[in-house]
mmCIF file of C-alpha atoms in Angstrom:
data_model
loop_
_atom_site.group_PDB
_atom_site.id
_atom_site.type_symbol
_atom_site.label_atom_id
_atom_site.label_comp_id
_atom_site.label_asym_id
_atom_site.label_seq_id
_atom_site.Cartn_x
_atom_site.Cartn_y
_atom_site.Cartn_z
ATOM 1 C CA MET A 445 132.571 94.508 108.484
ATOM 2 C CA ILE A 446 130.289 97.450 107.687
ATOM 3 C CA ASN A 447 128.779 99.178 110.711
ATOM 4 C CA ARG A 448 125.087 98.481 110.025
ATOM 5 C CA ASN A 449 123.889 100.726 112.851
ATOM 6 C CA LYS A 450 125.728 103.672 111.349
ATOM 7 C CA VAL A 451 124.442 102.878 107.871
ATOM 8 C CA SER A 452 120.883 102.537 109.197
ATOM 9 C CA THR A 453 121.170 105.926 110.885
ATOM 10 C CA THR A 454 122.414 107.407 107.617
ATOM 11 C CA LEU A 455 119.443 105.987 105.739
ATOM 12 C CA VAL A 456 117.062 107.480 108.308
ATOM 13 C CA SER A 457 118.689 110.878 107.698
ATOM 14 C CA VAL A 458 118.230 110.447 103.950
ATOM 15 C CA VAL A 459 114.572 109.547 104.462
ATOM 16 C CA LEU A 460 114.003 112.657 106.572
ATOM 17 C CA ALA A 461 115.721 114.803 103.951
ATOM 18 C CA LEU A 462 113.535 113.320 101.230
ATOM 19 C CA ALA A 463 110.407 113.908 103.276
ATOM 20 C CA SER A 464 111.259 117.601 103.541
ATOM 21 C CA THR A 465 111.427 118.010 99.752
ATOM 22 C CA LEU A 466 108.723 115.598 98.587
ATOM 23 C CA VAL A 467 104.964 115.696 98.929
ATOM 24 C CA PHE A 468 102.578 113.106 100.313
ATOM 25 C CA ALA A 469 101.693 110.865 97.374
ATOM 26 C CA GLU A 470 98.167 111.471 96.148
ATOM 27 C CA GLN A 471 95.617 108.738 96.733
ATOM 28 C CA SER A 472 92.632 110.242 94.943
ATOM 29 C CA GLU A 473 91.973 112.639 92.111
ATOM 30 C CA GLY A 474 89.032 114.976 92.262
ATOM 31 C CA GLY A 475 86.896 112.471 94.159
ATOM 32 C CA GLN A 476 87.464 109.828 91.490
ATOM 33 C CA GLU A 477 89.068 106.460 92.082
ATOM 34 C CA HIS A 478 92.811 106.720 91.637
ATOM 35 C CA GLN A 479 94.544 104.299 89.276
ATOM 36 C CA TYR A 480 97.649 102.973 90.996
ATOM 37 C CA HIS A 481 100.667 101.725 89.104
ATOM 38 C CA ASP A 482 101.027 97.939 89.127
ATOM 39 C CA ALA A 483 104.261 98.234 91.142
ATOM 40 C CA ASP A 484 102.705 100.634 93.671
ATOM 41 C CA PRO A 485 102.302 98.859 97.050
ATOM 42 C CA ARG A 486 98.841 100.438 97.347
ATOM 43 C CA ASN A 487 97.486 98.706 94.232
ATOM 44 C CA SER A 488 94.683 96.422 95.425
ATOM 45 C CA SER A 489 93.757 94.776 92.110
ATOM 46 C CA LEU A 490 93.707 90.987 91.908
ATOM 47 C CA ARG A 491 96.991 89.509 90.712
ATOM 48 C CA ALA A 492 98.777 86.240 90.040
ATOM 49 C CA ALA A 493 102.498 85.956 89.336
ATOM 50 C CA VAL A 494 105.250 83.418 88.856
ATOM 51 C CA PHE A 495 109.016 84.036 89.049
ATOM 52 C CA SER A 496 111.913 81.707 88.268
ATOM 53 C CA ASP A 497 115.378 82.391 89.647
ATOM 54 C CA ASP A 498 118.780 81.426 88.250
ATOM 55 C CA GLU A 499 118.718 78.127 90.171
ATOM 56 C CA GLY A 500 115.316 77.098 88.858
ATOM 57 C CA GLU A 501 113.239 77.739 91.962
ATOM 58 C CA LEU A 502 109.743 79.059 91.285
ATOM 59 C CA LYS A 503 108.062 81.721 93.381
ATOM 60 C CA LEU A 504 104.271 81.603 93.108
ATOM 61 C CA LEU A 505 102.337 84.692 94.163
ATOM 62 C CA ALA A 506 98.634 85.517 94.366
ATOM 63 C CA GLY A 507 96.658 88.244 96.064
ATOM 64 C CA GLY A 508 94.452 91.277 95.859
ATOM 65 C CA GLY A 509 92.505 93.613 98.081
ATOM 66 C CA ALA A 510 89.771 96.177 98.406
ATOM 67 C CA SER A 511 89.248 99.935 98.273
ATOM 68 C CA GLY A 512 87.300 102.185 100.616
ATOM 69 C CA LEU A 513 87.138 100.043 103.744
ATOM 70 C CA THR A 514 87.928 102.872 106.165
ATOM 71 C CA SER A 515 87.620 105.972 103.946
ATOM 72 C CA ASP A 516 87.122 107.032 100.341
ATOM 73 C CA ILE A 517 90.869 106.794 99.694
ATOM 74 C CA SER A 518 91.845 103.731 101.726
ATOM 75 C CA GLN A 519 93.453 100.695 100.124
ATOM 76 C CA THR A 520 93.750 97.262 101.724
ATOM 77 C CA VAL A 521 96.124 94.772 100.124
ATOM 78 C CA GLY A 522 97.160 91.204 100.866
ATOM 79 C CA PHE A 523 98.999 88.421 99.060
ATOM 80 C CA ALA A 524 100.743 85.107 99.600
ATOM 81 C CA GLU A 525 104.015 83.690 98.232
ATOM 82 C CA TYR A 526 105.237 80.109 97.997
ATOM 83 C CA TYR A 527 108.693 78.856 96.952
ATOM 84 C CA THR A 528 108.587 75.456 95.263
ATOM 85 C CA GLN A 529 112.057 74.068 96.084
ATOM 86 C CA SER A 530 112.720 75.441 99.559
ATOM 87 C CA GLN A 531 109.003 75.220 100.469
ATOM 88 C CA ASN A 532 109.243 78.600 102.162
ATOM 89 C CA ALA A 533 106.015 80.579 102.460
ATOM 90 C CA ARG A 534 105.151 84.213 103.055
ATOM 91 C CA LEU A 535 101.984 86.201 103.854
ATOM 92 C CA ARG A 536 101.778 89.994 103.615
ATOM 93 C CA ALA A 537 98.988 92.459 104.336
ATOM 94 C CA ALA A 538 98.886 96.265 104.306
ATOM 95 C CA HIS A 539 96.359 99.034 104.845
ATOM 96 C CA PHE A 540 96.816 102.547 103.449
ATOM 97 C CA ASP A 541 94.824 105.661 104.304
ATOM 98 C CA SER A 542 95.427 109.377 104.826
ATOM 99 C CA PHE A 543 97.924 108.634 107.628
ATOM 100 C CA GLY A 544 100.140 106.487 105.378
ATOM 101 C CA GLY A 545 100.341 102.707 105.565
ATOM 102 C CA VAL A 546 100.716 99.962 108.162
ATOM 103 C CA TYR A 547 101.557 96.380 107.322
ATOM 104 C CA VAL A 548 102.392 92.921 108.628
ATOM 105 C CA ASP A 549 104.642 90.295 107.057
ATOM 106 C CA VAL A 550 104.839 86.651 108.160
ATOM 107 C CA TYR A 551 107.700 84.679 106.593
ATOM 108 C CA GLN A 552 108.186 80.960 107.238
ATOM 109 C CA LEU A 553 111.585 79.513 106.396
ATOM 110 C CA LYS A 554 111.001 75.768 106.406
ATOM 111 C CA ASP A 555 113.121 73.906 108.984
ATOM 112 C CA ALA A 556 114.709 77.210 109.966
ATOM 113 C CA ALA A 557 112.648 80.054 111.393
ATOM 114 C CA ASN A 558 109.501 82.094 111.482
ATOM 115 C CA MET A 559 109.821 85.846 110.990
ATOM 116 C CA TYR A 560 107.108 88.302 112.020
ATOM 117 C CA THR A 561 107.401 91.892 110.813
ATOM 118 C CA THR A 562 105.248 94.956 111.321
ATOM 119 C CA GLY A 563 105.936 98.464 110.092
ATOM 120 C CA TYR A 564 104.792 101.918 109.062
ATOM 121 C CA MET A 565 105.187 103.231 105.501
ATOM 122 C CA LEU A 566 104.896 106.812 104.247
ATOM 123 C CA PRO A 567 104.004 107.243 100.528
ATOM 124 C CA LEU A 568 105.785 110.243 98.977
ATOM 125 C CA GLY A 569 105.703 111.618 95.444
ATOM 126 C CA SER A 570 108.000 113.831 93.374
ATOM 127 C CA GLU A 571 107.509 116.128 90.403
ATOM 128 C CA ASP A 572 109.047 113.668 87.931
ATOM 129 C CA GLY A 573 106.549 110.962 88.884
ATOM 130 C CA THR A 574 108.890 108.919 91.071
ATOM 131 C CA LEU A 575 107.211 107.447 94.144
ATOM 132 C CA PHE A 576 109.082 106.826 97.398
ATOM 133 C CA PHE A 577 107.897 104.592 100.215
ATOM 134 C CA PRO A 578 110.221 104.895 103.237
ATOM 135 C CA SER A 579 109.329 102.682 106.178
ATOM 136 C CA VAL A 580 110.447 101.692 109.659
ATOM 137 C CA ASN A 581 110.014 98.100 110.818
ATOM 138 C CA TYR A 582 110.193 95.717 113.736
ATOM 139 C CA THR A 583 110.919 92.012 113.170
ATOM 140 C CA TYR A 584 110.754 89.125 115.608
ATOM 141 C CA VAL A 585 112.723 86.054 114.515
ATOM 142 C CA ASP A 586 111.839 82.744 116.158
ATOM 143 C CA GLY A 587 113.755 79.551 115.411
ATOM 144 C CA GLY A 588 116.228 77.174 117.084
ATOM 145 C CA ASP A 589 118.833 76.771 114.333
ATOM 146 C CA ALA A 590 117.528 79.662 112.262
ATOM 147 C CA TYR A 591 120.673 81.750 112.173
ATOM 148 C CA SER A 592 122.910 78.800 111.327
ATOM 149 C CA THR A 593 120.524 77.689 108.582
ATOM 150 C CA LEU A 594 120.143 81.160 107.136
ATOM 151 C CA ASN A 595 123.880 81.410 106.701
ATOM 152 C CA GLY A 596 124.610 77.789 105.883
ATOM 153 C CA LEU A 597 127.086 77.809 108.743
ATOM 154 C CA GLY A 598 125.941 75.197 111.262
ATOM 155 C CA VAL A 599 127.725 76.828 114.197
ATOM 156 C CA PRO A 600 126.353 77.777 117.652
ATOM 157 C CA LEU A 601 125.552 81.461 117.899
ATOM 158 C CA GLN A 602 125.779 84.110 120.581
ATOM 159 C CA GLY A 603 122.444 84.929 122.224
ATOM 160 C CA ASN A 604 119.075 83.196 122.333
ATOM 161 C CA GLU A 605 117.087 81.179 119.821
ATOM 162 C CA GLU A 606 115.317 84.386 118.867
ATOM 163 C CA ALA A 607 116.114 87.933 117.827
ATOM 164 C CA HIS A 608 114.452 91.341 117.843
ATOM 165 C CA LEU A 609 115.415 93.494 114.869
ATOM 166 C CA GLY A 610 114.797 97.095 113.962
ATOM 167 C CA SER A 611 115.169 98.122 110.329
ATOM 168 C CA VAL A 612 114.627 100.926 107.857
ATOM 169 C CA ASN A 613 113.526 100.407 104.280
ATOM 170 C CA MET A 614 113.258 102.506 101.129
ATOM 171 C CA TYR A 615 111.108 101.362 98.196
ATOM 172 C CA ALA A 616 111.177 103.572 95.110
ATOM 173 C CA LEU A 617 109.160 103.293 91.891
ATOM 174 C CA HIS A 618 109.914 105.244 88.717
ATOM 175 C CA PRO A 619 107.647 104.869 85.652
ATOM 176 C CA TRP A 620 109.736 105.776 82.599
ATOM 177 C CA ASN A 621 106.670 105.800 80.355
ATOM 178 C CA ASP A 622 103.393 103.898 79.981
ATOM 179 C CA THR A 623 105.154 100.569 79.403
ATOM 180 C CA HIS A 624 108.511 100.607 81.233
ATOM 181 C CA PHE A 625 109.227 101.078 84.926
ATOM 182 C CA SER A 626 111.984 100.522 87.488
ATOM 183 C CA VAL A 627 111.814 99.589 91.161
ATOM 184 C CA PHE A 628 114.615 99.915 93.717
ATOM 185 C CA ASN A 629 114.498 98.667 97.299
ATOM 186 C CA ILE A 630 117.032 98.804 100.121
ATOM 187 C CA ASN A 631 116.619 97.403 103.618
ATOM 188 C CA LEU A 632 119.064 97.674 106.523
ATOM 189 C CA GLY A 633 118.477 96.104 109.909
ATOM 190 C CA SER A 634 120.205 95.217 113.152
ATOM 191 C CA SER A 635 119.169 93.227 116.210
ATOM 192 C CA TYR A 636 118.860 94.846 119.615
ATOM 193 C CA GLY A 637 117.870 91.742 121.565
ATOM 194 C CA GLY A 638 118.535 88.008 121.421
ATOM 195 C CA ALA A 639 121.009 86.731 118.840
ATOM 196 C CA GLU A 640 123.408 89.313 117.430
ATOM 197 C CA MET A 641 122.701 89.774 113.727
ATOM 198 C CA GLN A 642 122.703 92.408 110.985
ATOM 199 C CA VAL A 643 120.985 92.202 107.613
ATOM 200 C CA ALA A 644 121.095 94.164 104.369
ATOM 201 C CA ASN A 645 119.019 93.621 101.241
ATOM 202 C CA LEU A 646 119.162 95.340 97.850
ATOM 203 C CA MET A 647 116.717 94.798 94.989
ATOM 204 C CA TRP A 648 116.512 96.213 91.458
ATOM 205 C CA LEU A 649 113.571 95.381 89.199
ATOM 206 C CA GLN A 650 112.922 96.305 85.569
ATOM 207 C CA GLY A 651 109.364 95.907 84.337
ATOM 208 C CA ILE A 652 107.715 95.939 80.921
ATOM 209 C CA LYS A 653 103.956 96.393 80.847
ATOM 210 C CA THR A 654 101.697 95.125 78.090
ATOM 211 C CA LYS A 655 98.058 94.145 77.603
ATOM 212 C CA VAL A 656 96.457 90.715 77.267
ATOM 213 C CA LYS A 657 92.722 90.897 76.527
ATOM 214 C CA ASP A 658 92.569 94.381 78.068
ATOM 215 C CA LYS A 659 94.257 93.159 81.259
ATOM 216 C CA ASP A 660 97.620 94.359 82.538
ATOM 217 C CA PHE A 661 100.433 91.866 82.020
ATOM 218 C CA ASN A 662 103.949 92.625 83.284
ATOM 219 C CA ILE A 663 107.236 90.981 82.380
ATOM 220 C CA MET A 664 109.792 91.622 85.117
ATOM 221 C CA PHE A 665 113.526 91.117 85.583
ATOM 222 C CA GLU A 666 114.692 91.162 89.196
ATOM 223 C CA PHE A 667 118.154 91.247 90.762
ATOM 224 C CA LYS A 668 118.668 90.803 94.511
ATOM 225 C CA TYR A 669 121.671 91.008 96.811
ATOM 226 C CA ASP A 670 121.303 89.756 100.384
ATOM 227 C CA VAL A 671 123.875 89.732 103.164
ATOM 228 C CA ILE A 672 123.486 88.591 106.751
ATOM 229 C CA SER A 673 126.018 88.706 109.545
ATOM 230 C CA VAL A 674 125.579 86.786 112.791
ATOM 231 C CA GLN A 675 127.766 86.450 115.848
ATOM 232 C CA ASN A 676 128.755 82.940 116.883
ATOM 233 C CA ALA A 677 129.313 81.641 120.411
ATOM 234 C CA HIS A 678 132.933 82.847 120.283
ATOM 235 C CA GLY A 679 131.892 86.425 119.520
ATOM 236 C CA ILE A 680 133.106 86.205 115.915
ATOM 237 C CA ASP A 681 130.987 87.634 113.100
ATOM 238 C CA GLU A 682 130.030 85.108 110.427
ATOM 239 C CA THR A 683 128.824 86.642 107.161
ATOM 240 C CA SER A 684 126.988 85.133 104.206
ATOM 241 C CA GLU A 685 126.115 86.788 100.888
ATOM 242 C CA GLU A 686 123.756 85.779 98.086
ATOM 243 C CA VAL A 687 123.027 87.210 94.643
ATOM 244 C CA THR A 688 119.846 86.128 92.854
ATOM 245 C CA ALA A 689 118.536 86.905 89.367
ATOM 246 C CA SER A 690 114.914 86.178 88.463
ATOM 247 C CA ILE A 691 112.487 86.618 85.597
ATOM 248 C CA GLY A 692 108.754 86.652 86.107
ATOM 249 C CA ILE A 693 105.318 87.448 84.782
ATOM 250 C CA ASP A 694 102.633 89.293 86.736
ATOM 251 C CA TYR A 695 99.010 89.205 85.573
ATOM 252 C CA ARG A 696 96.457 91.726 86.827
ATOM 253 C CA PHE A 697 92.807 90.725 86.743
#
């Protein structure tokens, strides 16, 4: 099994190296309101989206936000997600200002667990227009049979019915031109209290932007790879992997 702690430390080193060569991503231009890319986490415009994965489950998403709540450059964003087959639900909220961004993420896995995440994100920009959003996170997982359900294992696990995880994340956005863009995200985490577990998530998204009645309309293709490893009551690591492909549309009001 991959040593997730070592990999997480490596990612932190990469983030620090990037921070030394990149600049803090601009949030305003000459006192004028900055136009954020649709895939920029700081974009607070109203949106509605629907995704369908390769097994037919729909993800419904809606949200929006506001500008200027705490300063001329601040952005406050929030949105909700609902999965039609699994009936899972998710709420996210973030606030960005001159210090960077802070956020909370509440994820309910029906009949499994509740996950509560908070973190700090640092927007960085590069000369070629690529935006990087490294972040550090804390997650509290609460649920009796959560770890068994998450892995489809149904075995008793080492530790408590809860877990405390630390993780690092890198979200990167590259606009190729006015209509095409790519997004890459990697997340690595490991528990330091409660049940023993390690997680890794990779995501690649290709987007095509168009206009519908002068409103932004994105067609997106998303590929995700998720792996979770948990330790059972016998001290043996149990690992589960999942690959998901989705297509979706995202409408900006």
